[in-house]
Amino acid sequence: MNYISTRGQAPLAGFEEVLLTGLAPDGGLYVPEAWPALTADDIADFRNRPYAEVAARIIALFTGEAFSQAQLLDIAGAVYGRFDHADVAPLTKVGAEDWILELYHGPTLAFKDFAMQFLGRLFDEVLARRGERLTIIAATSGDTGAAAIDALKSCAHVDVVVLHPEGRVTDVQRRMMTCVDAANVQNIAVAGSFDDCQAIVKELFADRAFVSQVRLGGVNSINWARIAAQTVYYFTAAAAVAETGEGVSFVVPTGNFGDIFAGYVAKKIGLNINRLAVATNANDILHRAMTSGDYAPAGVAPTLSPSMDIQVASNFERLLFEVMGRDADALRVKMDGFKRDGAMRLSAGEREAISADFLSYATSEDETIAELNRHFEATGALIDPHTAVARVAAQALRQQGALSGKVVTLSTAHPAKFPDAVMQATGTTPKLPLAHRDLFDRPEVMTNAANNTDAIKQAILASIEQKA
Ligand SMILES: *Cc1c(COP(=O)(O)O)cnc(C)c1O
């Protein structure tokens, strides 16, 4: 399996390189040179199989020669065995043709564990093989950081640096990052937004001298291996709710367009998906792009669903590449224009191609609060605000007639990660699972930095020097 860059100016890369580098050297994103394909029989065979087995089978489509099927099965067994639910990604029925897919049973209570735990093992294996050491940098809107730290804290060959926007993540989210006692972890609170953190990471990667000096690698949602690992639960969910292989739609709370792009990949490689619905909060650039063609970032508005407080959705470039017929030259011109003008327009043809697979809805804060409460009253169970954003979208799109048949809504975080929002809406405080009950008794370790790439560079160099 070879990978190409969406911008067309990077050499072909194998899975190991794609795993270790994240971003392609021409600034583009890696995608498979050709889509692998599963048959309807392959997919039907996933029904009733353990999650880890399906995961190994699907991820093997993307790893090429880098890992054997037996190695992947070992890794998947170890990774998903740590989840606190036997089904790993259990479904709850919430309506005649509606389900919620619970993706928060991993060690840091958000869906990011599915990919990140897997990546941690892949990194350690590949780096041990090569006798190399890597500095992993991640920008986080709240959940990626904790997932990366938990996944990498015991890796012998990796240092981890996580940038989070100061004051814009919940206390539980922050403590899940800063209360981890591990010598290879550095947390930096940046005086800015998530988009600022993401821009700093991009600039660090653009500095080739710095990249090779500290052996910089990335695990942000642009990392192809994360997308690959996230395709798995689309298959297991569809297998569980669509006995005869009929089409299923998915509603996905979306920020960086990573999770929903994994759904698109599942469709590309053979899964019968009717529609993929993007659910955004007030930071609705994707909804605006899909409905009016205007991909124009506004300021980031803090909301009750902070992991989606994002304007520039990095993975959207991968979808554009597909709907532009994989024309890397045309895409490069478009992305250069976006960098220059700070905005871009989608053509009518591009919008039409997108709407063949996607729908979108922007949920307001009032709707989110009402849904948190409605869901609790109706079912007695609490959901988190990101899930509420998506449930509002699912119900509204069904009512509009845009969605019909079986619909699975992705539940991306445990409600206890967002206790204030849940309490505000329902009057009930969600309890942290047992493994996290001492979170507020542990000491926090982090540094603060200005919203400035040089300041971050100095902080990383200083911490590496200290260890040397
Ligand atoms: C990261 C995150 C999202 C958004 O996922 P993307 O892949 O960035 O679209 C949604 N919900 C939660 C809880 C998250 O942590």
Coordinates of C-alpha atoms and ligand atoms in Angstrom, one line a residue:
M1 CA 0.0 0.0 0.0
N2 CA 1.5 3.3 -1.1
Y3 CA 0.4 6.8 -0.1
I4 CA 0.3 10.0 -2.1
S5 CA 0.0 13.6 -1.0
T6 CA -3.2 15.6 -1.8
R7 CA -0.9 18.4 -3.0
G8 CA 1.0 16.1 -5.5
Q9 CA 4.5 17.2 -4.7
A10 CA 5.7 14.6 -2.2
P11 CA 7.3 11.3 -3.1
L12 CA 5.2 8.1 -2.7
A13 CA 5.4 6.9 0.9
G14 CA 4.8 3.6 2.6
F15 CA 2.6 3.1 5.7
E16 CA 5.5 3.4 8.2
E17 CA 6.5 6.8 6.9
V18 CA 2.9 8.0 6.8
L19 CA 2.5 6.9 10.4
L20 CA 5.6 8.6 11.6
T21 CA 5.4 11.9 9.8
G22 CA 1.7 12.7 9.8
L23 CA 1.8 15.7 7.3
A24 CA 3.3 15.1 3.9
P25 CA 6.5 17.2 3.2
D26 CA 4.7 19.3 0.5
G27 CA 2.2 20.5 3.2
G28 CA -0.5 18.1 1.9
L29 CA -2.2 15.1 3.5
Y30 CA -1.5 11.5 2.7
V31 CA -4.2 9.4 1.2
P32 CA -3.9 5.8 -0.3
E33 CA -2.8 5.8 -3.8
A34 CA -5.7 3.5 -4.6
W35 CA -8.7 2.6 -2.4
P36 CA -8.7 -1.0 -1.1
A37 CA -12.0 -2.8 -1.5
L38 CA -14.0 -5.2 0.7
T39 CA -16.7 -7.4 -0.8
A40 CA -20.3 -7.6 0.6
D41 CA -19.3 -11.1 1.8
D42 CA -16.3 -9.8 3.7
I43 CA -18.5 -7.2 5.3
A44 CA -21.3 -9.6 6.2
D45 CA -18.6 -11.8 7.9
F46 CA -17.9 -9.0 10.4
R47 CA -21.3 -9.6 12.0
N48 CA -20.9 -11.0 15.5
R49 CA -17.1 -11.0 15.4
P50 CA -15.2 -9.5 18.3
Y51 CA -14.3 -5.8 17.7
A52 CA -10.6 -6.5 17.8
E53 CA -10.8 -9.0 15.0
V54 CA -12.7 -6.7 12.7
A55 CA -10.2 -3.9 13.6
A56 CA -7.2 -6.1 12.6
R57 CA -8.9 -7.1 9.4
I58 CA -9.7 -3.5 8.3
I59 CA -6.5 -1.9 9.5
A60 CA -4.5 -4.5 7.6
L61 CA -6.0 -3.1 4.3
F62 CA -4.0 0.1 5.0
T63 CA -0.7 -1.1 6.6
G64 CA 0.6 -3.0 3.6
E65 CA 3.8 -4.9 4.5
A66 CA 4.5 -3.0 7.6
F67 CA 2.6 -5.3 10.0
S68 CA 1.4 -8.9 9.7
Q69 CA -2.2 -9.8 10.3
A70 CA -1.1 -11.7 13.5
Q71 CA 0.7 -8.6 14.8
L72 CA -2.3 -6.4 14.2
L73 CA -4.6 -8.9 15.9
D74 CA -2.3 -8.9 19.0
I75 CA -2.2 -5.1 19.1
A76 CA -6.0 -4.8 18.6
G77 CA -6.6 -7.4 21.3
A78 CA -4.4 -5.5 23.8
V79 CA -5.8 -2.1 22.9
Y80 CA -9.5 -2.8 22.8
G81 CA -9.2 -5.2 25.8
R82 CA -8.5 -2.0 27.9
F83 CA -11.9 -0.6 27.1
D84 CA -14.4 -0.8 29.9
H85 CA -17.2 -2.4 27.8
A86 CA -17.1 -5.9 26.4
D87 CA -18.6 -4.7 23.1
V88 CA -15.9 -1.9 22.9
A89 CA -18.3 0.3 20.8
P90 CA -21.8 -0.6 22.1
L91 CA -25.0 0.6 20.5
T92 CA -28.1 1.8 22.4
K93 CA -31.5 2.0 20.6
V94 CA -33.1 5.3 21.1
G95 CA -35.9 5.2 18.5
A96 CA -37.6 2.9 16.0
E97 CA -34.7 3.3 13.5
D98 CA -32.3 5.3 15.7
W99 CA -29.2 4.2 17.6
I100 CA -26.5 5.9 19.6
L101 CA -23.0 4.4 19.1
E102 CA -21.1 4.8 22.4
L103 CA -17.4 5.6 21.6
Y104 CA -16.4 6.7 25.1
H105 CA -15.4 3.4 26.8
G106 CA -11.7 3.9 26.3
P107 CA -9.1 5.0 28.9
T108 CA -9.7 8.8 28.4
L109 CA -13.4 8.6 27.8
A110 CA -13.6 10.0 24.2
F111 CA -13.6 8.4 20.8
K112 CA -10.1 9.5 20.2
D113 CA -8.8 6.5 22.2
F114 CA -9.9 4.2 19.4
A115 CA -7.2 5.4 17.1
M116 CA -4.7 6.8 19.5
Q117 CA -4.2 3.7 21.6
F118 CA -3.6 1.8 18.4
L119 CA -1.2 4.4 17.2
G120 CA 0.8 4.2 20.4
R121 CA 1.5 0.5 19.8
L122 CA 2.3 1.0 16.1
F123 CA 4.8 3.8 17.0
D124 CA 6.6 1.7 19.6
E125 CA 6.9 -1.2 17.3
V126 CA 8.1 0.8 14.3
L127 CA 10.5 2.9 16.3
A128 CA 12.0 -0.1 18.1
R129 CA 12.5 -1.8 14.7
R130 CA 14.3 1.3 13.4
G131 CA 16.2 2.1 16.6
E132 CA 14.8 5.7 16.4
R133 CA 13.3 8.2 18.8
L134 CA 10.6 10.7 18.0
T135 CA 9.1 13.9 19.5
I136 CA 5.3 13.7 18.9
I137 CA 3.5 17.1 18.9
A138 CA -0.2 17.5 19.1
A139 CA -2.6 20.4 19.2
T140 CA -5.7 19.6 21.1
S141 CA -9.2 21.1 21.5
G142 CA -9.5 19.0 24.6
D143 CA -9.7 15.3 24.0
T144 CA -6.8 14.5 21.5
G145 CA -4.2 15.6 24.1
A146 CA -5.4 13.2 26.8
A147 CA -5.8 10.4 24.4
A148 CA -2.3 10.9 23.0
I149 CA -0.7 11.2 26.4
D150 CA -2.4 8.0 27.7
A151 CA -1.5 6.2 24.6
L152 CA 2.2 7.3 24.5
K153 CA 3.2 7.8 28.1
S154 CA 4.6 4.3 28.3
C155 CA 6.2 4.3 24.9
A156 CA 9.9 3.8 25.3
H157 CA 10.8 5.6 22.0
V158 CA 8.6 8.7 22.1
D159 CA 8.5 12.2 23.8
V160 CA 5.0 13.9 23.7
V161 CA 4.3 17.6 23.6
V162 CA 0.7 18.7 23.7
L163 CA -0.5 22.2 23.1
H164 CA -4.0 23.2 24.4
P165 CA -5.7 26.5 24.2
E166 CA -5.4 28.0 27.7
G167 CA -8.8 28.2 29.6
R168 CA -10.7 26.7 26.7
V169 CA -10.9 23.1 27.8
T170 CA -12.9 21.8 30.7
D171 CA -11.1 21.1 34.1
V172 CA -11.6 17.3 33.5
Q173 CA -10.1 17.5 30.0
R174 CA -7.2 19.5 31.3
R175 CA -6.5 17.3 34.3
M176 CA -6.6 14.2 32.2
M177 CA -3.5 15.7 30.4
T178 CA -1.7 17.5 33.2
C179 CA -2.1 15.0 36.0
V180 CA -0.3 12.3 34.2
D181 CA 3.0 11.6 35.9
A182 CA 5.4 10.6 33.0
A183 CA 8.8 11.9 32.2
N184 CA 8.2 11.9 28.4
V185 CA 5.1 14.1 28.6
Q186 CA 5.1 17.9 28.3
N187 CA 1.9 20.0 28.4
I188 CA 1.9 23.6 27.1
A189 CA -1.1 25.9 27.6
V190 CA -1.1 28.4 24.7
A191 CA -2.7 31.9 25.1
G192 CA -4.9 31.4 22.1
S193 CA -7.6 29.2 20.4
F194 CA -7.3 25.7 19.2
D195 CA -6.9 27.0 15.6
D196 CA -3.9 29.0 16.9
C197 CA -2.4 25.8 18.4
Q198 CA -3.0 23.9 15.2
A199 CA -1.4 26.7 13.2
I200 CA 1.7 26.6 15.4
V201 CA 2.0 22.8 14.9
K202 CA 1.7 23.4 11.1
E203 CA 4.4 26.0 11.3
L204 CA 6.7 23.8 13.3
F205 CA 6.3 21.1 10.7
A206 CA 7.1 23.6 7.9
D207 CA 10.5 24.3 9.6
R208 CA 12.4 21.4 8.1
A209 CA 15.5 22.1 10.2
F210 CA 13.5 22.0 13.4
V211 CA 11.7 18.9 12.3
S212 CA 14.9 17.0 11.8
Q213 CA 16.6 18.5 14.9
V214 CA 13.9 17.1 17.3
R215 CA 12.7 14.3 15.0
L216 CA 9.2 15.8 15.0
G217 CA 6.2 13.5 14.3
G218 CA 2.4 14.1 14.5
V219 CA -0.6 12.3 15.8
N220 CA -3.2 15.0 15.0
S221 CA -6.3 13.8 13.1
I222 CA -4.5 14.4 9.8
N223 CA -2.5 11.3 10.6
W224 CA -3.7 8.6 8.2
A225 CA -3.4 5.8 10.7
R226 CA -5.9 7.5 12.9
I227 CA -8.5 7.7 10.1
A228 CA -7.8 4.0 9.3
A229 CA -8.5 3.0 12.9
Q230 CA -11.7 5.0 13.0
T231 CA -13.2 3.4 10.0
V232 CA -13.7 0.2 12.1
Y233 CA -16.7 1.2 14.2
Y234 CA -18.7 2.2 11.1
F235 CA -18.4 -1.4 10.0
T236 CA -19.2 -2.9 13.4
A237 CA -22.2 -0.6 13.9
A238 CA -23.6 -1.2 10.4
A239 CA -23.2 -5.0 10.9
A240 CA -25.1 -4.8 14.1
V241 CA -28.1 -2.7 13.0
A242 CA -28.5 -3.7 9.3
E243 CA -28.9 -7.5 9.4
T244 CA -29.4 -7.8 5.6
G245 CA -26.7 -5.3 4.7
E246 CA -29.1 -2.5 3.9
G247 CA -27.9 1.1 3.9
V248 CA -27.3 2.9 7.1
S249 CA -26.8 6.7 7.7
F250 CA -24.4 8.1 10.3
V251 CA -24.6 11.5 12.1
V252 CA -21.3 12.7 13.3
P253 CA -20.4 15.6 15.6
T254 CA -17.6 17.2 13.6
G255 CA -14.7 19.5 14.2
N256 CA -11.6 18.7 12.2
F257 CA -13.6 16.4 9.8
G258 CA -11.5 13.4 10.9
D259 CA -14.1 11.1 12.3
I260 CA -16.6 11.7 9.6
F261 CA -14.0 11.3 6.9
A262 CA -13.3 7.9 8.4
G263 CA -17.0 7.2 7.6
Y264 CA -16.4 8.3 4.0
V265 CA -13.5 5.9 3.8
A266 CA -15.7 3.1 5.1
K267 CA -18.1 3.9 2.3
K268 CA -15.2 4.1 -0.3
I269 CA -14.0 0.6 0.6
G270 CA -17.4 -1.0 0.4
L271 CA -19.7 -0.3 3.3
N272 CA -23.3 0.5 2.4
I273 CA -23.7 4.0 3.8
N274 CA -26.7 6.1 2.7
R275 CA -25.7 9.5 4.1
L276 CA -23.0 10.9 6.4
A277 CA -24.4 13.9 8.3
V278 CA -22.0 16.6 9.5
A279 CA -23.2 18.0 12.8
T280 CA -21.5 21.2 13.9
N281 CA -22.0 23.6 16.8
A282 CA -22.0 27.4 16.3
N283 CA -18.6 27.1 14.7
D284 CA -20.3 26.1 11.5
I285 CA -17.8 26.6 8.7
L286 CA -18.5 23.1 7.3
H287 CA -22.2 23.6 7.3
R288 CA -21.8 27.0 5.5
A289 CA -19.4 25.4 3.0
M290 CA -21.8 22.6 2.2
T291 CA -24.9 24.8 1.9
S292 CA -23.5 28.0 0.3
G293 CA -20.1 27.0 -1.0
D294 CA -18.4 29.6 1.3
Y295 CA -15.4 28.1 3.1
A296 CA -14.6 31.1 5.2
P297 CA -13.4 30.9 8.8
A298 CA -15.1 33.3 11.2
G299 CA -13.7 33.9 14.7
V300 CA -13.9 30.8 17.0
A301 CA -16.8 31.0 19.3
P302 CA -16.5 29.1 22.6
T303 CA -19.4 26.7 23.0
L304 CA -20.6 23.9 25.3
S305 CA -19.0 21.4 22.9
P306 CA -15.4 22.7 23.0
S307 CA -13.9 19.7 21.1
M308 CA -15.7 21.1 18.0
D309 CA -14.7 24.8 18.5
I310 CA -12.7 24.7 15.3
Q311 CA -12.9 26.7 12.1
V312 CA -10.3 25.3 9.8
A313 CA -11.1 21.6 9.4
S314 CA -7.8 20.0 8.3
N315 CA -9.2 16.8 7.0
F316 CA -11.7 18.6 4.7
E317 CA -8.7 18.8 2.2
R318 CA -9.0 15.0 1.8
L319 CA -12.6 15.2 0.8
L320 CA -11.8 18.1 -1.6
F321 CA -9.1 16.0 -3.2
E322 CA -11.7 13.3 -3.9
V323 CA -14.4 15.5 -5.2
M324 CA -11.9 17.3 -7.4
G325 CA -11.2 14.0 -9.1
R326 CA -7.9 13.6 -7.3
D327 CA -6.5 16.6 -9.3
A328 CA -3.6 17.5 -7.0
D329 CA -2.5 20.5 -9.1
A330 CA -6.0 22.0 -8.9
L331 CA -6.2 21.3 -5.2
R332 CA -2.8 22.9 -4.5
V333 CA -3.9 26.1 -6.3
K334 CA -7.1 26.1 -4.2
M335 CA -5.2 25.6 -0.9
D336 CA -2.6 28.2 -1.8
G337 CA -5.5 30.6 -2.5
F338 CA -7.0 29.7 0.8
K339 CA -3.8 30.5 2.6
R340 CA -3.5 33.8 0.7
D341 CA -7.1 35.0 1.0
G342 CA -8.1 33.3 4.2
A343 CA -11.2 31.9 2.5
M344 CA -12.2 29.8 -0.5
R345 CA -15.3 29.0 -2.6
L346 CA -16.5 25.6 -3.6
S347 CA -17.7 25.3 -7.1
A348 CA -21.2 24.1 -7.9
G349 CA -19.8 20.8 -9.1
E350 CA -17.8 20.3 -6.0
R351 CA -20.8 21.0 -3.8
E352 CA -22.9 18.6 -5.8
A353 CA -20.3 15.9 -5.5
I354 CA -20.2 16.4 -1.7
S355 CA -23.9 16.4 -1.3
A356 CA -24.1 12.9 -3.0
D357 CA -22.6 11.5 0.3
F358 CA -23.0 14.3 2.9
L359 CA -25.7 16.3 4.7
S360 CA -25.0 19.0 7.3
Y361 CA -26.7 20.8 10.2
A362 CA -25.5 23.5 12.6
T363 CA -26.9 23.1 16.1
S364 CA -27.3 26.2 18.3
E365 CA -26.4 26.3 22.0
D366 CA -30.1 26.5 23.0
E367 CA -30.9 23.4 21.0
T368 CA -27.9 21.6 22.6
I369 CA -29.1 22.4 26.1
A370 CA -32.7 21.4 25.3
E371 CA -31.5 18.1 23.9
L372 CA -29.3 17.3 26.9
N373 CA -32.3 17.7 29.0
R374 CA -34.8 16.0 26.7
H375 CA -32.6 13.0 26.3
F376 CA -32.2 12.7 30.1
E377 CA -36.0 13.0 30.7
A378 CA -36.8 10.5 28.0
T379 CA -34.3 7.8 28.7
G380 CA -32.9 8.5 32.2
A381 CA -29.4 8.5 30.7
L382 CA -27.0 11.4 30.4
I383 CA -25.2 12.2 27.1
D384 CA -22.4 14.7 26.6
P385 CA -22.8 18.0 24.7
H386 CA -21.1 16.8 21.5
T387 CA -23.5 13.9 21.3
A388 CA -26.4 16.3 22.0
V389 CA -25.2 18.5 19.0
A390 CA -25.4 15.4 16.8
R391 CA -28.7 14.1 18.2
V392 CA -30.3 17.5 17.4
A393 CA -29.0 17.2 13.9
A394 CA -30.2 13.6 13.5
Q395 CA -33.8 14.5 14.6
A396 CA -33.9 17.7 12.6
L397 CA -32.6 16.1 9.4
R398 CA -35.1 13.2 9.7
Q399 CA -37.9 15.7 10.2
Q400 CA -36.8 17.6 7.1
G401 CA -36.9 14.3 5.2
A402 CA -33.2 14.5 4.4
L403 CA -32.5 11.4 6.5
S404 CA -34.6 8.3 6.5
G405 CA -34.2 4.6 7.4
K406 CA -31.6 3.4 9.9
V407 CA -29.6 6.2 11.5
V408 CA -26.7 5.8 13.9
T409 CA -25.5 8.8 15.8
L410 CA -21.9 8.8 17.1
S411 CA -21.6 9.5 20.8
T412 CA -18.0 10.8 21.0
A413 CA -17.4 11.5 24.7
H414 CA -18.5 10.5 28.2
P415 CA -20.8 13.1 29.8
A416 CA -18.5 13.3 32.8
K417 CA -15.9 15.1 30.7
F418 CA -18.3 18.0 30.5
P419 CA -19.9 18.1 33.9
D420 CA -20.8 21.8 33.9
A421 CA -22.7 21.8 30.7
V422 CA -24.5 18.6 31.6
M423 CA -25.3 20.0 35.1
Q424 CA -26.5 23.3 33.7
A425 CA -29.0 21.5 31.3
T426 CA -30.2 18.6 33.4
G427 CA -29.6 19.5 37.1
T428 CA -27.6 16.3 37.4
T429 CA -23.9 15.9 37.7
P430 CA -22.5 12.9 35.7
K431 CA -20.1 10.7 37.6
L432 CA -16.7 9.9 36.4
P433 CA -16.0 6.2 35.9
L434 CA -14.2 4.6 38.8
A435 CA -10.8 4.6 37.1
H436 CA -10.8 8.5 37.2
R437 CA -12.3 9.2 40.6
D438 CA -9.1 10.6 42.0
L439 CA -8.5 13.0 39.1
F440 CA -8.9 16.1 41.2
D441 CA -6.6 14.9 44.0
R442 CA -3.6 14.5 41.7
P443 CA -1.0 17.4 41.1
E444 CA -1.0 19.2 37.7
V445 CA 2.1 19.8 35.7
M446 CA 2.2 22.2 32.7
T447 CA 3.9 25.3 31.3
N448 CA 2.3 28.4 29.8
A449 CA 3.4 30.0 26.5
A450 CA 2.5 32.9 24.3
N451 CA 0.6 32.3 21.1
N452 CA 3.8 32.3 19.2
T453 CA 5.6 29.6 17.3
D454 CA 9.1 30.7 18.4
A455 CA 8.1 30.5 22.1
I456 CA 6.8 26.9 21.6
K457 CA 10.0 26.0 19.7
Q458 CA 12.1 27.3 22.6
A459 CA 10.0 25.4 25.2
I460 CA 10.4 22.1 23.2
L461 CA 14.2 22.6 22.8
A462 CA 14.6 23.4 26.5
S463 CA 12.8 20.3 27.6
I464 CA 14.7 18.1 25.2
E465 CA 18.0 19.6 26.4
Q466 CA 17.0 19.0 30.0
K467 CA 16.6 15.3 29.3
A468 CA 19.8 15.0 27.2
Ligands
LIG1 C1 -12.5 15.5 18.6 C2 -13.9 15.4 19.0 C3 -14.9 15.7 18.0 C4 -14.6 16.1 16.6 O1 -14.0 15.1 15.9 P1 -13.2 15.4 14.5 O2 -12.6 14.2 14.1 O3 -12.3 16.5 14.8 O4 -14.3 15.9 13.6 C5 -16.2 15.5 18.4 N1 -16.5 15.1 19.7 C6 -15.6 14.9 20.6 C7 -16.0 14.6 22.0 C8 -14.2 15.1 20.3 O5 -13.3 14.9 21.2

